[in-house]
Coordinates of C-alpha atoms and ligand atoms in Angstrom, one line a residue:
X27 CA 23.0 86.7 -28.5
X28 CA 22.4 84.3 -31.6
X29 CA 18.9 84.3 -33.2
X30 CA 16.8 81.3 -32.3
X31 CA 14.6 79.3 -34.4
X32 CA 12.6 77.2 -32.2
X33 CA 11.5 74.0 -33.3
X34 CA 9.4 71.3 -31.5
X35 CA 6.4 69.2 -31.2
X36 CA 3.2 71.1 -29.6
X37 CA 3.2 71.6 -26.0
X38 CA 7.3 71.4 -25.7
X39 CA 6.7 74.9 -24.2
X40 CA 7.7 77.1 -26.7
X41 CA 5.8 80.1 -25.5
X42 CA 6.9 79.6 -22.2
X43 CA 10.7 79.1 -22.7
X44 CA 10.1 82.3 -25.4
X45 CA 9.0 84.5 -22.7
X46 CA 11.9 83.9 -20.7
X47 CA 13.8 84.8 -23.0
X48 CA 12.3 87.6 -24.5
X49 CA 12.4 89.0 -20.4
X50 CA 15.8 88.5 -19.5
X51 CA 17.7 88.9 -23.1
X52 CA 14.9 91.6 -25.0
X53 CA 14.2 89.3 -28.1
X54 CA 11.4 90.0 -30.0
X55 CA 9.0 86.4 -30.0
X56 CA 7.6 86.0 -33.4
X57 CA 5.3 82.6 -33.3
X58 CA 3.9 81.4 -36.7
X59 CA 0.8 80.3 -34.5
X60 CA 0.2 83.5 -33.4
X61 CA 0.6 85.6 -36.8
X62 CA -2.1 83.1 -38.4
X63 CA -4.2 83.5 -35.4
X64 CA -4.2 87.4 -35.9
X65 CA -5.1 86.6 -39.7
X66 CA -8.0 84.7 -38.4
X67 CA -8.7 87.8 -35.4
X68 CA -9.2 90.2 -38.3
X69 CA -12.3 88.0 -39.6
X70 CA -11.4 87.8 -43.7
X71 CA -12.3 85.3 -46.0
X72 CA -8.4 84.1 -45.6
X73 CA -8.9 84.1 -41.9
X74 CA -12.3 81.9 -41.9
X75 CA -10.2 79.7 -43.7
X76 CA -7.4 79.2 -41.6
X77 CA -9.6 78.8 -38.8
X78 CA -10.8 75.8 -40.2
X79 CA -7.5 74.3 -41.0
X80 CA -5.7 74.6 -38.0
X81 CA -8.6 73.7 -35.5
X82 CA -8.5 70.0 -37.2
X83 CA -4.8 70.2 -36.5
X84 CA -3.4 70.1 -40.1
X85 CA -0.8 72.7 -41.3
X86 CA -1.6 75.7 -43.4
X87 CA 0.0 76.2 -46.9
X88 CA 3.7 77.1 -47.2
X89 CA 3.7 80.3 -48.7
X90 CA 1.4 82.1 -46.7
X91 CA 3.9 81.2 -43.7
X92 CA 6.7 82.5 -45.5
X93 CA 5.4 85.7 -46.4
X94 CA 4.4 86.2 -43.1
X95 CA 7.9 85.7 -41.5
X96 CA 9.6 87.9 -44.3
X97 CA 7.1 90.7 -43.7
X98 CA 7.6 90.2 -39.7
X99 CA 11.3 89.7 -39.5
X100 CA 11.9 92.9 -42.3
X101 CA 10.3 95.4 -39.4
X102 CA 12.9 94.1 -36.9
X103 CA 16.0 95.8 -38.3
X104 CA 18.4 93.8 -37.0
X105 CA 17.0 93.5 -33.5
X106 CA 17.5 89.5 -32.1
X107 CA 14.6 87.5 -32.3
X108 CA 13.0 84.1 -31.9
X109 CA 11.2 82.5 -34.2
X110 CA 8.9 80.1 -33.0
X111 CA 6.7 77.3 -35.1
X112 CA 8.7 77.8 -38.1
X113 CA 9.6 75.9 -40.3
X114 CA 7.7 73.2 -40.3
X115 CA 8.2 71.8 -43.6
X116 CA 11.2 71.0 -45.7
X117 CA 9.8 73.5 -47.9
X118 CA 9.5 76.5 -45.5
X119 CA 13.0 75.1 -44.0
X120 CA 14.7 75.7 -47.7
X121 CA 12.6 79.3 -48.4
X122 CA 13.7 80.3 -45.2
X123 CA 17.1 80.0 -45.3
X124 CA 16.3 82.7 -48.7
X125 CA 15.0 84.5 -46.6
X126 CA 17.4 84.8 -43.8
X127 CA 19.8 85.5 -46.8
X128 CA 18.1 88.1 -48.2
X129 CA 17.9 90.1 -44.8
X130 CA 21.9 89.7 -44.3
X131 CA 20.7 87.1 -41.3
X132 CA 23.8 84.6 -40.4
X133 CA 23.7 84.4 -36.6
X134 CA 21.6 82.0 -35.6
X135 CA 20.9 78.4 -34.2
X136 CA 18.1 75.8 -34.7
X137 CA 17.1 74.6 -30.8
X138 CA 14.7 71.4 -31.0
X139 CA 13.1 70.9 -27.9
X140 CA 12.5 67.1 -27.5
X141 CA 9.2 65.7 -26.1
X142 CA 7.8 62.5 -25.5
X143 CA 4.6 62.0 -27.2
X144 CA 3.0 60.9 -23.6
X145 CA 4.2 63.8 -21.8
X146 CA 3.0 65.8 -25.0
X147 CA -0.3 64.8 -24.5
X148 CA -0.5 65.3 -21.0
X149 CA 0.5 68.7 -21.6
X150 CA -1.8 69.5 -24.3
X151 CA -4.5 68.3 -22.2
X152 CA -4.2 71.0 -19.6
X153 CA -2.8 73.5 -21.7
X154 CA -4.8 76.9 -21.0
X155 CA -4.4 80.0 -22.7
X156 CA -4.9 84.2 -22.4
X157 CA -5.6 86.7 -25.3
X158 CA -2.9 88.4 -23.9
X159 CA 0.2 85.9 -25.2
X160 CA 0.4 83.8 -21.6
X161 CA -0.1 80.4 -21.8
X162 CA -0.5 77.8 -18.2
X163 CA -1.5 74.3 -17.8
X164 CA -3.3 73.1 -14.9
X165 CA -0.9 69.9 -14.7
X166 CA 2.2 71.1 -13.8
X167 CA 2.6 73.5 -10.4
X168 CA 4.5 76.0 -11.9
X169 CA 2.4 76.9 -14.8
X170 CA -0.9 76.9 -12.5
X171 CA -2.5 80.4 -12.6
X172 CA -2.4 81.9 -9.0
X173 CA -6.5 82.4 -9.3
X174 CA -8.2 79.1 -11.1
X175 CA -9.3 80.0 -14.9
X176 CA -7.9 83.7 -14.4
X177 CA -4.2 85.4 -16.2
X178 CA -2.1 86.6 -13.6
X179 CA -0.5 89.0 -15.9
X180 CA -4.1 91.0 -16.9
X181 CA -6.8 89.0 -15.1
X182 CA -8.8 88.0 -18.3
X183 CA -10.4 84.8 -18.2
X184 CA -8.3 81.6 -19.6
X185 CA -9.4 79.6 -22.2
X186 CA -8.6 76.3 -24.3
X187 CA -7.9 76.3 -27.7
X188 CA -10.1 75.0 -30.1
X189 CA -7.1 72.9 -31.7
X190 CA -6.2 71.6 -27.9
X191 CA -8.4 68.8 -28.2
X192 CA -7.3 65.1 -28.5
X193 CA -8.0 64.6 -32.4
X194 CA -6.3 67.8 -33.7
X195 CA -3.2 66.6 -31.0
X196 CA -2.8 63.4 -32.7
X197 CA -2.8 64.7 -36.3
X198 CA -0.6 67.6 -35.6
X199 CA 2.2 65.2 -33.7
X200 CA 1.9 63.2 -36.9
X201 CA 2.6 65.7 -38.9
X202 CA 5.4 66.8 -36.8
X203 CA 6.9 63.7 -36.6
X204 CA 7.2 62.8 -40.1
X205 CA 8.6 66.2 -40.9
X206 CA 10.9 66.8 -38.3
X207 CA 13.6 64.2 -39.4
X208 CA 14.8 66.0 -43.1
X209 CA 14.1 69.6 -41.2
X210 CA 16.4 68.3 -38.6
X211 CA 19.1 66.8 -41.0
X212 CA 19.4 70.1 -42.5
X213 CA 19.8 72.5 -39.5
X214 CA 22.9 69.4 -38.7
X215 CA 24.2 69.9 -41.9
X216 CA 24.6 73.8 -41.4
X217 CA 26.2 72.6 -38.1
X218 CA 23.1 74.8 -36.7
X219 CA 21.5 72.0 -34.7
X220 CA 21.3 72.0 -31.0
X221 CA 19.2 69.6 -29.5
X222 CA 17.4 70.2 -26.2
X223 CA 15.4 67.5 -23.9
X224 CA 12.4 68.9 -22.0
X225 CA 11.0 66.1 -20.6
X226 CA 12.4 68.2 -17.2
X227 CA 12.0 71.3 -15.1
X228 CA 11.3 75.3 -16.7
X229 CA 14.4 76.4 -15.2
X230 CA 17.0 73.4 -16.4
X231 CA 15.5 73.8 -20.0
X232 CA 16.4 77.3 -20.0
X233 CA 19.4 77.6 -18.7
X234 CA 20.4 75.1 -21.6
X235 CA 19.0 77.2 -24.2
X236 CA 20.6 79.9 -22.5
X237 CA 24.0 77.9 -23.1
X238 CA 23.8 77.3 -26.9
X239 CA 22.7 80.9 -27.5
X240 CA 25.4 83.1 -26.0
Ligands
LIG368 P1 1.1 76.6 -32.8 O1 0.5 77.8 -32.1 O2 2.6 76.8 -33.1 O3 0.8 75.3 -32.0 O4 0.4 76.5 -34.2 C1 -1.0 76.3 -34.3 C2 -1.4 75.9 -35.7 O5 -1.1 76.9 -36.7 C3 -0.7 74.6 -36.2 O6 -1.3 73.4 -35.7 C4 -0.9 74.8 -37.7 O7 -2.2 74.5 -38.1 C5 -0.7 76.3 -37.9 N1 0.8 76.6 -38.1 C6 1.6 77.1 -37.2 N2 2.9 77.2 -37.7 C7 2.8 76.7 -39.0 C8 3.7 76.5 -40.0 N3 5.0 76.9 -39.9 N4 3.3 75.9 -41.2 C9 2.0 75.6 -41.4 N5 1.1 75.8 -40.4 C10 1.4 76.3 -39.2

């Protein structure tokens, strides 16, 4: 199995398509948005600060991200993994690729999942999450929790994140936009690219990733 770096607009159902994979094929799921949201759990000066940045929706600076996914991806020792919400920039795309160098990391292939912004939004908009990693939306039947507001997998309360509101949305499918073109350009260029449309059912998106990674 090839190592996936998952790229998309929010709400494309990264998490979601993630956790199918991590079940049936063992990767290990490392998402930049959780990593920073453990920065800000831990309640620093660093993390206060993040906090603020990503509930208005904007992106946080470049080389914080990049440590983080060094430091993460160093413990994996070779196990498969997807990365998830990285890169994001140009920037990050071209550190990255250092990065992946410097851990001896050639296998692996870019999978854009491609969203309509209206169906984005919809999504966003009833987009509930657990503590625990497990992410629903009330929109879509097979997402619903079994028990309204409650995780089926350990029956804590859901709740909406703070940057799930309609402002943050619009800025951070901006910013998305306009960086996704060069970021895209260069995962073609390493003939790395695949392209995936989700404007469609759980199971038909995954059994395309499940195509381009084997
Ligand atoms: P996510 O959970 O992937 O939707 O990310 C939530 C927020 O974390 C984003 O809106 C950004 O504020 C921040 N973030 C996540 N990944 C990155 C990244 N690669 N570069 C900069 N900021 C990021």
């Amino acid at each position: 199995m090839k190592n996936i770096i998952l790229i998309a607009p929010p709400a494309a159902g990264k998490g979601t398509q993630s956790e199918i994979l991590v079940q049936k094929y063992g990767y290990t799921h490392i998402s930049m948005g959780d990593l920073l949201r453990e920065v800000i759990s831990s309640g620093s000066t660093l993390g206060k600060e993040l906090k603020n940045i990503i509930d208005s929706g904007a992106l946080v600076n470049d080389d914080l991200t990049i440590e983080l996914i060094y430091n993460k991806l160093k413990t994996l020792e070779g196990k498969p993994f997807i990365v998830d919400g990285f890169p994001r920039t140009m920037y990050q795309a071209l550190e990255f690729e250092k990065v992946l160098t410097k851990l001896n990391i050639t296998e692996y292939v870019a999978v854009l999942l491609d969203l309509s912004k209206e169906e984005a939004v919809k999504r966003i908009d009833g987009r509930l999450i657990c503590k625990c990693g497990k992410s629903y939306n009330i929109y879509q039947d097979n997402l619903k929790p079994k028990v309204d507001g409650i995780c089926d997998k350990c029956g804590a309360k859901l709740e909406k994140r703070d940057d799930d509101n309609v402002e943050a949305f619009k800025k951070r499918y901006e910013i998305f936009q306009t960086n996704i073109e060069p970021i895209k350009e260069h995962y073609q260029k390493l003939q790395k690219l695949e392209i995936i449309d989700v404007n469609r059912s759980i199971s038909e998106i995954a059994e395309d990733i499940e195509k381009v990674i084997k």
